[in-house]
Coordinates of C-alpha atoms in Angstrom, one line a residue:
Chain A
M347 CA -20.3 -36.7 25.3
S348 CA -21.3 -33.5 23.7
V349 CA -19.4 -30.2 23.8
E350 CA -20.8 -26.9 22.8
Y351 CA -18.4 -24.1 23.4
T352 CA -17.8 -20.6 22.0
F353 CA -14.7 -18.6 22.8
G354 CA -14.3 -14.9 21.9
T355 CA -16.6 -12.8 19.8
Y356 CA -17.1 -15.2 17.0
D357 CA -19.0 -13.1 14.5
E358 CA -17.3 -9.8 15.2
D359 CA -16.5 -9.1 11.5
S360 CA -19.4 -10.9 9.9
D361 CA -21.2 -7.7 8.9
L362 CA -18.2 -6.2 7.1
P363 CA -18.0 -6.9 3.4
S364 CA -14.8 -8.7 2.5
I365 CA -12.6 -7.2 -0.2
S366 CA -10.6 -10.3 -0.8
E367 CA -11.3 -14.0 -0.2
F368 CA -9.4 -17.2 -0.5
E369 CA -10.4 -20.7 0.6
V370 CA -8.5 -24.0 0.4
R371 CA -9.6 -27.5 1.3
F372 CA -7.1 -30.1 2.2
M373 CA -7.3 -33.8 3.0
P374 CA -5.3 -33.9 6.3
L375 CA -3.7 -37.1 5.2
D376 CA -1.9 -35.2 2.4
L377 CA -0.2 -33.0 5.0
V378 CA 0.3 -35.8 7.6
A379 CA 2.1 -37.7 4.8
H380 CA 4.3 -34.7 3.9
W381 CA 4.4 -32.4 7.0
R382 CA 6.6 -29.9 5.1
R383 CA 3.4 -29.1 3.1
C384 CA 2.0 -27.2 6.1
G385 CA 4.8 -24.7 6.1
M386 CA 4.8 -24.5 2.3
T387 CA 1.1 -23.8 2.3
A388 CA 1.3 -21.3 5.1
D389 CA 4.1 -19.5 3.3
F390 CA 2.2 -19.5 0.0
L391 CA -1.0 -18.1 1.5
A392 CA 1.0 -15.5 3.5
Y393 CA 2.7 -14.5 0.3
F394 CA -0.6 -14.3 -1.4
L395 CA -2.0 -12.0 1.3
S396 CA 1.1 -9.9 1.7
H397 CA 0.7 -8.3 -1.7
A398 CA -2.1 -6.2 -0.3
F399 CA 0.4 -4.5 2.0
R400 CA 2.7 -1.6 1.5
N401 CA 5.4 -3.5 3.4
P402 CA 4.8 -7.0 2.3
D403 CA 8.0 -8.3 3.9
S404 CA 6.9 -7.1 7.4
A405 CA 3.5 -8.7 7.1
L406 CA 4.8 -12.0 5.7
G407 CA 6.3 -13.4 8.8
T408 CA 3.3 -12.9 11.1
L409 CA 0.9 -14.1 8.4
S410 CA 2.9 -17.2 7.8
T411 CA 3.3 -18.0 11.5
V412 CA -0.4 -17.6 12.2
I413 CA -1.6 -19.5 9.2
N414 CA 0.8 -22.3 9.9
E415 CA -0.4 -22.6 13.5
L416 CA -4.0 -22.9 12.5
L417 CA -3.3 -25.3 9.7
E418 CA -1.1 -27.6 11.7
N419 CA -3.7 -27.7 14.6
A420 CA -6.5 -28.4 12.2
V421 CA -4.6 -31.3 10.5
K422 CA -3.1 -32.7 13.7
F423 CA -6.4 -32.9 15.5
S424 CA -8.6 -34.0 12.6
A425 CA -10.2 -37.3 13.7
D426 CA -10.5 -38.7 10.2
K427 CA -7.5 -37.8 8.1
R428 CA -9.6 -38.2 5.0
V429 CA -12.2 -35.6 6.0
P430 CA -11.2 -32.3 4.6
V431 CA -10.0 -29.3 6.7
V432 CA -10.9 -25.9 5.3
L433 CA -8.7 -22.9 5.6
S434 CA -10.2 -19.6 4.5
L435 CA -8.7 -16.1 4.4
S436 CA -10.8 -12.9 4.2
H437 CA -9.4 -9.5 3.9
F438 CA -11.8 -6.8 5.2
G439 CA -9.4 -3.9 4.7
E440 CA -8.9 -3.0 8.4
V441 CA -8.7 -6.6 9.6
I442 CA -7.8 -10.0 8.1
G443 CA -9.7 -13.1 9.2
I444 CA -8.1 -16.5 9.0
T445 CA -10.4 -19.4 9.7
A446 CA -9.6 -23.1 10.0
T447 CA -12.4 -25.7 10.2
N448 CA -11.9 -29.4 11.0
T449 CA -13.6 -32.3 12.8
C450 CA -11.9 -33.6 15.9
R451 CA -12.5 -36.5 18.4
D452 CA -14.8 -35.9 21.3
A453 CA -11.9 -36.1 23.8
H454 CA -10.0 -33.4 22.0
A455 CA -13.0 -31.2 21.9
E456 CA -13.4 -31.5 25.6
R457 CA -9.7 -30.8 26.3
F458 CA -9.6 -27.9 23.8
A459 CA -12.7 -26.3 25.4
G460 CA -11.0 -26.7 28.8
F461 CA -7.9 -25.0 27.5
L462 CA -9.9 -22.1 26.0
E463 CA -11.7 -21.6 29.3
R464 CA -8.4 -21.2 31.0
L465 CA -7.3 -18.8 28.3
R466 CA -10.5 -16.8 29.0
T467 CA -10.1 -16.7 32.7
E468 CA -6.4 -16.9 33.6
D469 CA -3.6 -14.4 33.1
I470 CA -2.1 -15.1 29.7
D471 CA 1.5 -14.9 30.9
D472 CA 0.9 -17.3 33.8
L473 CA -0.9 -19.6 31.4
F474 CA 2.0 -19.5 29.0
V475 CA 4.5 -20.5 31.7
S476 CA 2.1 -23.2 33.0
Q477 CA 1.7 -24.7 29.5
I478 CA 5.5 -24.7 28.9
E479 CA 5.8 -26.8 32.1
H480 CA 2.9 -29.0 31.0
N481 CA 4.5 -29.4 27.6
A482 CA 7.7 -30.6 29.2
E483 CA 5.8 -33.3 31.1
S484 CA 3.3 -34.4 28.5
A485 CA 3.8 -36.0 25.1
Q486 CA 0.3 -35.2 23.9
G487 CA 1.2 -32.2 21.8
E488 CA -1.8 -30.2 23.0
S489 CA 0.0 -27.5 24.9
G490 CA -1.8 -24.6 23.2
L491 CA 1.4 -22.7 23.2
G492 CA 1.0 -21.7 19.6
I493 CA -2.5 -20.2 20.3
I494 CA -1.3 -18.4 23.4
T495 CA 1.6 -17.0 21.3
M496 CA -0.7 -15.7 18.6
V497 CA -2.8 -13.8 21.1
K498 CA 0.1 -12.7 23.3
D499 CA 2.8 -11.8 20.8
Y500 CA 0.9 -11.1 17.5
G501 CA -2.1 -9.2 18.9
A502 CA -4.4 -11.7 17.3
S503 CA -8.1 -11.7 18.3
L504 CA -9.2 -15.3 18.7
A505 CA -12.6 -16.8 18.3
V506 CA -13.4 -20.5 18.5
R507 CA -16.7 -22.5 18.1
I508 CA -16.9 -26.1 19.1
T509 CA -20.1 -28.0 18.2
P510 CA -21.1 -31.6 17.8
A511 CA -20.3 -32.7 14.3
E512 CA -23.2 -32.5 11.9
G513 CA -22.4 -35.9 10.5
G514 CA -22.5 -37.6 13.9
E515 CA -19.2 -38.6 15.3
G516 CA -16.8 -36.1 16.8
H517 CA -17.0 -32.3 17.0
D518 CA -16.7 -29.6 14.4
V519 CA -14.1 -27.0 15.4
V520 CA -13.9 -23.6 13.8
V521 CA -11.0 -21.4 14.8
R522 CA -10.8 -17.9 13.6
V523 CA -8.0 -15.5 14.1
V524 CA -8.4 -11.8 13.3
L525 CA -5.3 -9.7 12.7
N526 CA -5.1 -5.9 12.4
A527 CA -4.0 -5.0 8.9
E528 CA -2.5 -1.7 9.9
E529 CA -0.3 -3.3 12.5
L530 CA 0.8 -6.0 10.1
D531 CA 1.8 -3.3 7.6
R532 CA 4.2 -1.7 10.1
A533 CA 5.2 -4.8 12.0
Chain B
M946 CA -38.5 9.6 -43.0
T947 CA -38.1 7.7 -39.7
T948 CA -37.3 9.8 -36.7
V949 CA -35.0 8.2 -34.1
P950 CA -35.8 9.4 -30.7
A951 CA -33.0 11.0 -28.7
P952 CA -31.7 8.9 -25.8
T953 CA -33.5 9.8 -22.6
R954 CA -31.7 10.8 -19.4
T955 CA -33.5 9.0 -16.7
T956 CA -33.6 10.3 -13.1
L957 CA -32.4 7.5 -10.9
A958 CA -32.0 8.8 -7.3
T959 CA -32.5 11.7 -5.0
P960 CA -29.7 14.2 -4.4
S961 CA -27.0 13.1 -2.1
T962 CA -23.5 14.0 -0.8
L963 CA -20.0 12.9 -1.7
T964 CA -17.2 12.9 0.9
L965 CA -13.7 13.4 -0.4
R966 CA -10.7 12.4 1.7
L967 CA -7.2 11.1 1.4
A968 CA -6.5 7.4 1.8
T969 CA -4.7 6.9 5.1
S970 CA -4.9 3.3 6.1
T971 CA -4.0 -0.1 4.6
G972 CA -7.8 -0.8 4.2
D973 CA -8.3 2.5 2.3
R974 CA -5.5 1.7 -0.1
M975 CA -6.7 -1.8 -0.6
R976 CA -10.2 -0.7 -1.4
A977 CA -8.9 1.9 -3.8
E978 CA -6.7 -0.6 -5.6
Y979 CA -9.5 -3.2 -5.9
L980 CA -11.9 -0.5 -7.4
I981 CA -9.2 0.6 -9.9
S982 CA -8.4 -3.0 -10.8
D983 CA -12.0 -4.0 -11.2
V984 CA -12.9 -1.1 -13.5
Y985 CA -9.7 -1.0 -15.5
N986 CA -9.8 -4.7 -16.1
Q987 CA -13.4 -4.5 -17.3
H988 CA -12.8 -1.5 -19.5
Y989 CA -9.3 -2.0 -20.8
D990 CA -8.4 -5.6 -20.0
I991 CA -5.5 -4.4 -17.8
V992 CA -4.1 -6.1 -14.7
F993 CA -1.9 -4.5 -11.9
S994 CA 1.2 -5.3 -10.0
R995 CA 3.4 -3.5 -7.5
D996 CA 6.6 -5.2 -8.7
L997 CA 6.0 -6.7 -12.1
V998 CA 5.2 -4.0 -14.6
D999 CA 5.0 -4.6 -18.3
L1000 CA 2.9 -2.2 -20.4
D1001 CA 3.0 -4.4 -23.5
A1002 CA 1.8 -7.3 -21.4
R1003 CA -1.0 -5.0 -20.1
I1004 CA 0.4 -5.0 -16.5
E1005 CA 0.2 -1.5 -15.0
P1006 CA 1.9 -0.1 -11.8
Y1007 CA -0.3 1.0 -8.9
P1008 CA -0.2 4.7 -7.8
D1009 CA 1.5 5.6 -4.5
D1010 CA -1.3 7.6 -2.9
Y1011 CA -5.1 7.8 -3.3
L1012 CA -7.9 10.3 -3.0
L1013 CA -11.2 8.6 -2.1
A1014 CA -14.8 9.6 -2.8
Y1015 CA -17.5 8.0 -0.6
R1016 CA -21.2 8.2 -1.2
S1017 CA -23.6 6.7 1.5
G1018 CA -20.6 4.9 3.0
Q1019 CA -19.5 3.2 -0.2
L1020 CA -16.3 4.0 -2.1
V1021 CA -17.6 5.2 -5.4
A1022 CA -14.5 6.9 -7.0
V1023 CA -10.8 7.1 -6.7
A1024 CA -8.0 9.2 -8.0
G1025 CA -4.4 7.9 -7.8
L1026 CA -1.1 9.8 -7.5
Y1027 CA 2.3 8.7 -8.6
V1028 CA 4.8 10.3 -6.3
H1029 CA 8.0 8.4 -6.5
H1030 CA 8.3 7.3 -10.1
T1031 CA 5.8 9.0 -12.4
Y1032 CA 4.3 7.1 -15.3
V1033 CA 5.3 9.8 -17.9
Q1034 CA 8.9 9.7 -16.7
Q1035 CA 9.1 5.9 -16.4
F1036 CA 7.3 5.0 -19.6
G1037 CA 6.7 8.2 -21.5
G1038 CA 10.3 9.2 -22.0
V1039 CA 9.7 12.6 -20.2
T1040 CA 13.0 13.9 -18.9
R1041 CA 14.1 16.5 -16.3
E1042 CA 15.1 18.7 -19.3
D1043 CA 11.6 18.5 -20.8
I1044 CA 10.2 19.8 -17.5
E1045 CA 12.9 22.4 -17.0
R1046 CA 12.2 23.7 -20.5
E1047 CA 8.5 24.3 -19.9
L1048 CA 9.2 25.8 -16.4
E1049 CA 11.7 28.2 -18.0
K1050 CA 9.2 29.2 -20.7
A1051 CA 6.7 30.0 -18.0
G1052 CA 9.3 31.9 -15.9
Q1053 CA 8.9 29.4 -13.1
L1054 CA 12.3 27.7 -13.1
G1055 CA 13.3 29.1 -9.7
A1056 CA 9.9 28.5 -8.2
Y1057 CA 9.7 24.7 -8.8
D1058 CA 12.2 22.0 -8.7
P1059 CA 12.0 19.9 -12.0
D1060 CA 13.0 16.8 -10.0
V1061 CA 10.0 17.0 -7.7
A1062 CA 7.0 15.9 -9.7
V1063 CA 3.8 14.0 -9.1
E1064 CA 1.2 12.6 -11.5
I1065 CA -2.5 12.3 -11.1
T1066 CA -3.7 8.9 -12.5
K1067 CA -6.3 6.2 -12.6
L1068 CA -9.3 8.5 -12.1
T1069 CA -12.0 5.9 -11.6
V1070 CA -15.7 6.0 -10.9
R1071 CA -17.6 2.9 -10.0
P1072 CA -19.7 2.3 -13.2
E1073 CA -23.1 2.2 -11.4
Y1074 CA -22.4 5.7 -10.0
T1075 CA -21.6 7.5 -13.3
G1076 CA -24.0 10.3 -14.1
E1077 CA -23.8 12.1 -10.8
R1078 CA -20.8 14.2 -11.7
I1079 CA -18.7 12.2 -9.2
G1080 CA -15.9 12.1 -11.8
M1081 CA -15.8 15.9 -12.0
H1082 CA -15.8 16.3 -8.2
I1083 CA -12.9 13.9 -7.7
F1084 CA -11.1 15.4 -10.7
Q1085 CA -11.5 18.8 -9.0
A1086 CA -10.4 17.6 -5.6
A1087 CA -7.4 15.8 -7.1
H1088 CA -6.1 19.2 -8.3
S1089 CA -6.0 20.6 -4.8
A1090 CA -2.9 21.4 -2.8
S1091 CA -4.3 19.1 -0.1
F1092 CA -3.8 16.1 -2.4
L1093 CA -0.7 17.1 -4.3
T1094 CA 1.5 18.7 -1.8
R1095 CA 3.0 17.7 1.5
E1096 CA 5.1 19.7 4.0
D1097 CA 8.3 18.7 2.2
R1098 CA 6.8 18.5 -1.3
R1099 CA 5.9 21.3 -3.6
P1100 CA 5.8 19.5 -6.9
V1101 CA 5.0 20.2 -10.5
L1102 CA 2.2 18.1 -11.8
L1103 CA 2.5 15.8 -14.7
V1104 CA -0.3 14.2 -16.6
C1105 CA -0.7 11.7 -19.4
A1106 CA -4.0 11.3 -21.2
N1107 CA -5.6 11.1 -24.6
Q1108 CA -6.6 14.3 -26.5
R1109 CA -10.3 13.8 -25.6
V1110 CA -9.5 13.9 -21.9
F1111 CA -7.6 17.1 -22.3
D1112 CA -10.4 18.6 -24.4
H1113 CA -13.3 17.5 -22.2
L1114 CA -11.8 17.6 -18.7
H1115 CA -8.8 19.9 -18.4
T1116 CA -9.7 22.7 -20.9
P1117 CA -13.3 23.3 -19.8
A1118 CA -12.1 23.3 -16.2
G1119 CA -9.7 26.1 -16.9
I1120 CA -6.6 23.9 -16.3
T1121 CA -3.7 24.8 -18.6
T1122 CA -1.6 21.8 -19.8
R1123 CA 1.8 22.3 -21.3
F1124 CA 2.8 19.7 -23.9
L1125 CA 6.0 17.7 -23.1
R1126 CA 6.0 14.7 -25.4
E1127 CA 3.8 12.4 -27.4
F1128 CA 3.4 9.2 -25.4
P1129 CA 5.0 6.1 -27.0
D1130 CA 2.9 3.2 -28.2
Y1131 CA 2.2 0.4 -25.7
A1132 CA -0.2 -2.4 -26.1
V1133 CA -1.8 -1.5 -22.8
H1134 CA -3.2 1.7 -24.3
D1135 CA -4.6 0.2 -27.5
Q1136 CA -8.3 0.6 -26.4
Y1137 CA -7.6 4.1 -25.1
R1138 CA -5.7 5.9 -27.9
S1139 CA -6.2 6.1 -31.7
P1140 CA -4.7 8.1 -34.5
D1141 CA -7.4 10.8 -34.1
N1142 CA -7.2 10.6 -30.3
P1143 CA -3.4 10.6 -29.5
M1144 CA -1.9 10.4 -26.1
S1145 CA 0.6 12.9 -24.7
S1146 CA 2.5 13.8 -21.6
R1147 CA 2.0 17.3 -20.3
L1148 CA 3.1 19.5 -17.5
I1149 CA 0.8 21.5 -15.2
I1150 CA 2.4 24.2 -13.0
P1151 CA 0.0 24.1 -10.1
E1152 CA -0.2 27.6 -8.9
L1153 CA -0.2 29.0 -12.4
D1154 CA -2.3 26.5 -14.3
I1155 CA -4.9 25.3 -11.8
P1156 CA -7.9 27.5 -11.0
R1157 CA -7.2 29.0 -7.5
E1158 CA -10.5 27.8 -6.1
W1159 CA -9.7 24.2 -7.0
W1160 CA -6.1 24.5 -5.7
E1161 CA -7.2 25.9 -2.4
N1162 CA -10.0 23.4 -1.8
P1163 CA -9.4 21.6 1.5
L1164 CA -9.6 17.9 2.2
P1165 CA -11.5 16.2 3.6
R1166 CA -14.7 17.8 2.5
T1167 CA -18.2 16.9 1.6
V1168 CA -20.0 18.2 -1.5
G1169 CA -23.6 18.0 -2.7
L1170 CA -24.4 15.8 -5.6
G1171 CA -27.0 16.6 -8.2
T1172 CA -29.8 14.2 -9.3
R1173 CA -28.4 11.2 -10.9
T1174 CA -28.9 10.7 -14.7
E1175 CA -27.9 8.0 -17.1
G1176 CA -25.7 8.6 -20.1
D1177 CA -22.9 10.6 -18.5
P1178 CA -19.2 9.9 -19.0
A1179 CA -17.6 6.5 -18.8
A1180 CA -16.2 5.1 -15.6
T1181 CA -12.6 5.8 -16.3
E1182 CA -11.5 9.2 -17.5
D1183 CA -7.8 8.8 -17.5
A1184 CA -5.2 6.2 -18.5

């Protein structure tokens, strides 16, 4: 089974020169073995970014939540916990791009593409309620509630690209969230 | 006798325009701060912080506001403004009484509040754009009411610089600077000052000491640039 799916305007900020960049590679196993490291890493990266803001404290919460969401998903859904996930932050001045890259199993790629298609076509509030109900009935941990919340409550612009893994097995997943810097500064 | 040829001033580009405007967004301020950091670090080995300032450890505070100069869509120069805590008051030992004394001498004590002061700082030109008089244009625009005043702010202007800056920028521009104090020694200034080029803190009473045409210049505005030449002033013209 092969999935090729693109959600959102994937390259919307690619022609802007970034002012600031930061990239971290993790072996997912390191985070699976010590889950607290996800939150610690998200807090650290959010703190790193927040210094660019006039109101760092107001930006900190949103940045940490969004980074944590992307990082946890990338780790959780990595097929091989020894293949690195990459988290990169780019500050373009007006917007901040946070990108997580990992390789997942084929079945997850299919389910994720299905979820994104619903996100694209359905009312986000209805989807939110539907996924809460789904979450109560399912133990799979793939509710997508975190992603819905990022878009719904944090004004995040979401872009995802799912492609067959270059190495062979599974699928490469790139999730990019773009946040408005001005809104973060006065959040 | 061998004759050493004089350095040539090479023409590098066709005339262009420079747009001067206030920084208004998070992105504007971030670009300004990264340009200042880049140039000051290269020239003076200085780093910056908003909350950890130590002049002897070469860590400088950022300004509060910025004036930006754009050429062909690129940020090429910046002037900063301390609004809340001026550098000369925080580190130069300048007191309210020093300012009051000079205002009184000038007969302006009732016209200005010695407690309301701003300070132009970190005048920075991207090194590859020196030689187009961009530094002079942004220096001029930085001395405008549009940059220095707000509805609720009619400040005196403070400045800290070495003697050469006063001699080569302020005096030829017709800006009067009124001596307040010698600036104390800090490691951060060791590449900027010397015994024959001392640093001092000075007062500028805007409507008395700044040429009227500079003071009344509006922002934003676009000015024409001359043909670019090599060999003009360095990228930073202020501490």
